[in-house]
Amino acid sequence: MKINAHSIDELFKKSGENEPLFRELDKLITETVPDMGRQLFESPSITMIAYGLMPYKTTKTVGEWPVISLAPQKGSVNLYVMGLTCGAPIAEFYKDKLGKVSAGKSCIRIKKLENVNLDELKKMLLDAQQWYKENPNGNKG
């Protein structure tokens, strides 16, 4: 979901009913991986908070992409995690350990924080940070 926002605070305010969850997850991420930094990130299709940026290249695009990002969506807040752990995409590796979430290869969709295993979520974030430290030039996984 593309939200027209020019600051993180504006993105929070425009996230509707997901604002409390969105703020809680942002706080958890910034406390767990504070060295990753934090900034507003806009692409043509989505506006999100980015934590750590890495080089990104496709056949059509060259730029940067977040290692960890957080975006409000309809009915959930999506946590996107790049990188690999134990030979698998990080989000995919942790999806069955995180509790009641919906997950894909690099996306964790969260509806309620109380349904999430926060210890495993923090481990996942720390794994993403470690992967980024070892792969600062990409190889996004």
PDB file of C-alpha atoms in Angstrom:
ATOM      1  CA  MET A   1       0.000   0.000   0.000  1.00  0.00           C
ATOM      2  CA  LYS A   2       1.452   3.316  -1.043  1.00  0.00           C
ATOM      3  CA  ILE A   3       0.971   6.037   1.557  1.00  0.00           C
ATOM      4  CA  ASN A   4       1.959   9.553   0.568  1.00  0.00           C
ATOM      5  CA  ALA A   5       4.193  10.582   3.484  1.00  0.00           C
ATOM      6  CA  HIS A   6       7.292  12.756   3.726  1.00  0.00           C
ATOM      7  CA  SER A   7       8.427  11.778   7.216  1.00  0.00           C
ATOM      8  CA  ILE A   8       8.266   8.778   9.514  1.00  0.00           C
ATOM      9  CA  ASP A   9       5.905  10.663  11.832  1.00  0.00           C
ATOM     10  CA  GLU A  10       3.584  11.419   8.924  1.00  0.00           C
ATOM     11  CA  LEU A  11       3.677   7.741   7.892  1.00  0.00           C
ATOM     12  CA  PHE A  12       2.674   6.752  11.441  1.00  0.00           C
ATOM     13  CA  LYS A  13      -0.202   9.225  11.428  1.00  0.00           C
ATOM     14  CA  LYS A  14      -1.471   8.013   8.048  1.00  0.00           C
ATOM     15  CA  SER A  15      -1.335   4.305   8.936  1.00  0.00           C
ATOM     16  CA  GLY A  16      -4.886   4.312  10.310  1.00  0.00           C
ATOM     17  CA  GLU A  17      -5.968   1.525  12.641  1.00  0.00           C
ATOM     18  CA  ASN A  18      -2.502  -0.059  12.338  1.00  0.00           C
ATOM     19  CA  GLU A  19      -0.758   2.937  13.924  1.00  0.00           C
ATOM     20  CA  PRO A  20      -0.349   1.455  17.451  1.00  0.00           C
ATOM     21  CA  LEU A  21       1.036  -1.857  16.128  1.00  0.00           C
ATOM     22  CA  PHE A  22       3.210  -0.032  13.600  1.00  0.00           C
ATOM     23  CA  ARG A  23       4.711   2.149  16.361  1.00  0.00           C
ATOM     24  CA  GLU A  24       5.279  -0.842  18.682  1.00  0.00           C
ATOM     25  CA  LEU A  25       7.086  -2.809  15.985  1.00  0.00           C
ATOM     26  CA  ASP A  26       9.215   0.196  15.053  1.00  0.00           C
ATOM     27  CA  LYS A  27      10.227   0.591  18.698  1.00  0.00           C
ATOM     28  CA  LEU A  28      11.071  -3.111  18.985  1.00  0.00           C
ATOM     29  CA  ILE A  29      13.211  -2.975  15.833  1.00  0.00           C
ATOM     30  CA  THR A  30      15.088   0.194  16.798  1.00  0.00           C
ATOM     31  CA  GLU A  31      15.782  -1.210  20.268  1.00  0.00           C
ATOM     32  CA  THR A  32      16.899  -4.613  18.931  1.00  0.00           C
ATOM     33  CA  VAL A  33      19.106  -3.422  16.048  1.00  0.00           C
ATOM     34  CA  PRO A  34      19.892   0.243  16.814  1.00  0.00           C
ATOM     35  CA  ASP A  35      23.007   0.303  14.605  1.00  0.00           C
ATOM     36  CA  MET A  36      20.941  -0.346  11.469  1.00  0.00           C
ATOM     37  CA  GLY A  37      19.728   3.262  11.366  1.00  0.00           C
ATOM     38  CA  ARG A  38      16.195   4.301  10.508  1.00  0.00           C
ATOM     39  CA  GLN A  39      14.739   6.356   7.668  1.00  0.00           C
ATOM     40  CA  LEU A  40      11.688   6.815   5.501  1.00  0.00           C
ATOM     41  CA  PHE A  41      11.915   4.785   2.300  1.00  0.00           C
ATOM     42  CA  GLU A  42       9.704   5.314  -0.736  1.00  0.00           C
ATOM     43  CA  SER A  43       9.480   3.152  -3.816  1.00  0.00           C
ATOM     44  CA  PRO A  44       6.955   3.451  -6.635  1.00  0.00           C
ATOM     45  CA  SER A  45       4.654   0.954  -4.896  1.00  0.00           C
ATOM     46  CA  ILE A  46       5.254   1.267  -1.140  1.00  0.00           C
ATOM     47  CA  THR A  47       6.260   3.687   1.622  1.00  0.00           C
ATOM     48  CA  MET A  48       7.966   2.177   4.662  1.00  0.00           C
ATOM     49  CA  ILE A  49      10.493   2.627   7.426  1.00  0.00           C
ATOM     50  CA  ALA A  50      13.891   1.251   6.418  1.00  0.00           C
ATOM     51  CA  TYR A  51      16.576  -0.059   8.738  1.00  0.00           C
ATOM     52  CA  GLY A  52      19.894  -0.464   6.935  1.00  0.00           C
ATOM     53  CA  LEU A  53      20.238   0.013   3.188  1.00  0.00           C
ATOM     54  CA  MET A  54      22.150  -2.181   0.780  1.00  0.00           C
ATOM     55  CA  PRO A  55      22.974  -1.851  -2.900  1.00  0.00           C
ATOM     56  CA  TYR A  56      20.257  -3.305  -5.113  1.00  0.00           C
ATOM     57  CA  LYS A  57      20.438  -4.039  -8.821  1.00  0.00           C
ATOM     58  CA  THR A  58      18.057  -5.623 -11.298  1.00  0.00           C
ATOM     59  CA  THR A  59      18.065  -5.536 -15.070  1.00  0.00           C
ATOM     60  CA  LYS A  60      15.944  -2.347 -14.900  1.00  0.00           C
ATOM     61  CA  THR A  61      16.900  -0.723 -11.587  1.00  0.00           C
ATOM     62  CA  VAL A  62      20.005   0.270  -9.660  1.00  0.00           C
ATOM     63  CA  GLY A  63      19.741   1.793  -6.207  1.00  0.00           C
ATOM     64  CA  GLU A  64      19.395   0.824  -2.578  1.00  0.00           C
ATOM     65  CA  TRP A  65      16.934  -1.414  -0.768  1.00  0.00           C
ATOM     66  CA  PRO A  66      16.271  -1.868   2.964  1.00  0.00           C
ATOM     67  CA  VAL A  67      17.708  -4.859   4.792  1.00  0.00           C
ATOM     68  CA  ILE A  68      14.793  -4.639   7.243  1.00  0.00           C
ATOM     69  CA  SER A  69      11.684  -2.596   6.569  1.00  0.00           C
ATOM     70  CA  LEU A  70       8.296  -2.040   8.112  1.00  0.00           C
ATOM     71  CA  ALA A  71       5.137  -0.977   6.277  1.00  0.00           C
ATOM     72  CA  PRO A  72       1.506  -0.541   7.260  1.00  0.00           C
ATOM     73  CA  GLN A  73      -0.881  -2.466   5.029  1.00  0.00           C
ATOM     74  CA  LYS A  74      -4.621  -3.123   5.086  1.00  0.00           C
ATOM     75  CA  GLY A  75      -5.240  -5.363   8.089  1.00  0.00           C
ATOM     76  CA  SER A  76      -1.590  -5.907   9.038  1.00  0.00           C
ATOM     77  CA  VAL A  77       1.839  -4.403   9.416  1.00  0.00           C
ATOM     78  CA  ASN A  78       4.377  -6.054   7.138  1.00  0.00           C
ATOM     79  CA  LEU A  79       7.945  -6.688   8.217  1.00  0.00           C
ATOM     80  CA  TYR A  80      10.313  -7.310   5.301  1.00  0.00           C
ATOM     81  CA  VAL A  81      13.640  -8.979   6.011  1.00  0.00           C
ATOM     82  CA  MET A  82      16.407  -9.559   3.482  1.00  0.00           C
ATOM     83  CA  GLY A  83      19.265 -12.006   3.805  1.00  0.00           C
ATOM     84  CA  LEU A  84      19.995 -15.643   4.491  1.00  0.00           C
ATOM     85  CA  THR A  85      20.476 -17.774   7.571  1.00  0.00           C
ATOM     86  CA  CYS A  86      21.274 -21.484   7.567  1.00  0.00           C
ATOM     87  CA  GLY A  87      20.997 -21.408   3.748  1.00  0.00           C
ATOM     88  CA  ALA A  88      17.396 -20.113   3.708  1.00  0.00           C
ATOM     89  CA  PRO A  89      15.810 -16.661   3.425  1.00  0.00           C
ATOM     90  CA  ILE A  90      15.681 -15.264   6.967  1.00  0.00           C
ATOM     91  CA  ALA A  91      11.910 -14.595   7.064  1.00  0.00           C
ATOM     92  CA  GLU A  92      11.180 -18.046   5.665  1.00  0.00           C
ATOM     93  CA  PHE A  93      13.540 -19.670   8.204  1.00  0.00           C
ATOM     94  CA  TYR A  94      11.761 -17.997  11.148  1.00  0.00           C
ATOM     95  CA  LYS A  95       8.137 -18.015   9.954  1.00  0.00           C
ATOM     96  CA  ASP A  96       7.129 -21.159  11.864  1.00  0.00           C
ATOM     97  CA  LYS A  97       8.858 -19.918  15.043  1.00  0.00           C
ATOM     98  CA  LEU A  98       7.195 -16.497  15.156  1.00  0.00           C
ATOM     99  CA  GLY A  99       3.726 -17.513  16.285  1.00  0.00           C
ATOM    100  CA  LYS A 100       0.490 -16.550  14.583  1.00  0.00           C
ATOM    101  CA  VAL A 101       1.762 -14.654  11.531  1.00  0.00           C
ATOM    102  CA  SER A 102       1.446 -15.014   7.790  1.00  0.00           C
ATOM    103  CA  ALA A 103       4.774 -15.216   5.991  1.00  0.00           C
ATOM    104  CA  GLY A 104       6.408 -15.439   2.614  1.00  0.00           C
ATOM    105  CA  LYS A 105      10.001 -15.584   1.398  1.00  0.00           C
ATOM    106  CA  SER A 106      10.935 -12.156   2.779  1.00  0.00           C
ATOM    107  CA  CYS A 107       7.719 -10.841   4.362  1.00  0.00           C
ATOM    108  CA  ILE A 108       6.136 -11.370   7.770  1.00  0.00           C
ATOM    109  CA  ARG A 109       2.553 -10.064   8.043  1.00  0.00           C
ATOM    110  CA  ILE A 110       1.643  -9.213  11.641  1.00  0.00           C
ATOM    111  CA  LYS A 111      -1.900  -8.475  12.800  1.00  0.00           C
ATOM    112  CA  LYS A 112      -1.453  -8.493  16.599  1.00  0.00           C
ATOM    113  CA  LEU A 113       1.771  -8.188  18.564  1.00  0.00           C
ATOM    114  CA  GLU A 114       0.458 -10.457  21.316  1.00  0.00           C
ATOM    115  CA  ASN A 115       0.339 -13.300  18.762  1.00  0.00           C
ATOM    116  CA  VAL A 116       4.071 -12.978  18.019  1.00  0.00           C
ATOM    117  CA  ASN A 117       6.917 -14.805  19.755  1.00  0.00           C
ATOM    118  CA  LEU A 118       8.985 -11.696  20.485  1.00  0.00           C
ATOM    119  CA  ASP A 119      12.131 -13.628  21.423  1.00  0.00           C
ATOM    120  CA  GLU A 120      12.175 -15.311  17.998  1.00  0.00           C
ATOM    121  CA  LEU A 121      11.347 -12.015  16.278  1.00  0.00           C
ATOM    122  CA  LYS A 122      14.352 -10.395  17.958  1.00  0.00           C
ATOM    123  CA  LYS A 123      16.570 -13.335  16.928  1.00  0.00           C
ATOM    124  CA  MET A 124      15.375 -12.886  13.340  1.00  0.00           C
ATOM    125  CA  LEU A 125      16.222  -9.166  13.409  1.00  0.00           C
ATOM    126  CA  LEU A 126      19.663  -9.876  14.855  1.00  0.00           C
ATOM    127  CA  ASP A 127      20.273 -12.509  12.154  1.00  0.00           C
ATOM    128  CA  ALA A 128      19.379  -9.924   9.490  1.00  0.00           C
ATOM    129  CA  GLN A 129      21.761  -7.428  11.065  1.00  0.00           C
ATOM    130  CA  GLN A 130      24.545 -10.021  11.157  1.00  0.00           C
ATOM    131  CA  TRP A 131      23.908 -11.016   7.540  1.00  0.00           C
ATOM    132  CA  TYR A 132      24.097  -7.343   6.548  1.00  0.00           C
ATOM    133  CA  LYS A 133      27.404  -6.869   8.373  1.00  0.00           C
ATOM    134  CA  GLU A 134      28.800  -9.840   6.463  1.00  0.00           C
ATOM    135  CA  ASN A 135      27.277  -8.740   3.104  1.00  0.00           C
ATOM    136  CA  PRO A 136      27.296  -4.912   3.048  1.00  0.00           C
ATOM    137  CA  ASN A 137      27.372  -4.829  -0.750  1.00  0.00           C
ATOM    138  CA  GLY A 138      24.249  -6.854  -1.307  1.00  0.00           C
ATOM    139  CA  ASN A 139      23.778 -10.458  -2.384  1.00  0.00           C
ATOM    140  CA  LYS A 140      20.323  -9.958  -0.937  1.00  0.00           C
ATOM    141  CA  GLY A 141      19.252 -13.599  -0.630  1.00  0.00           C
TER     142      GLY A 141
END
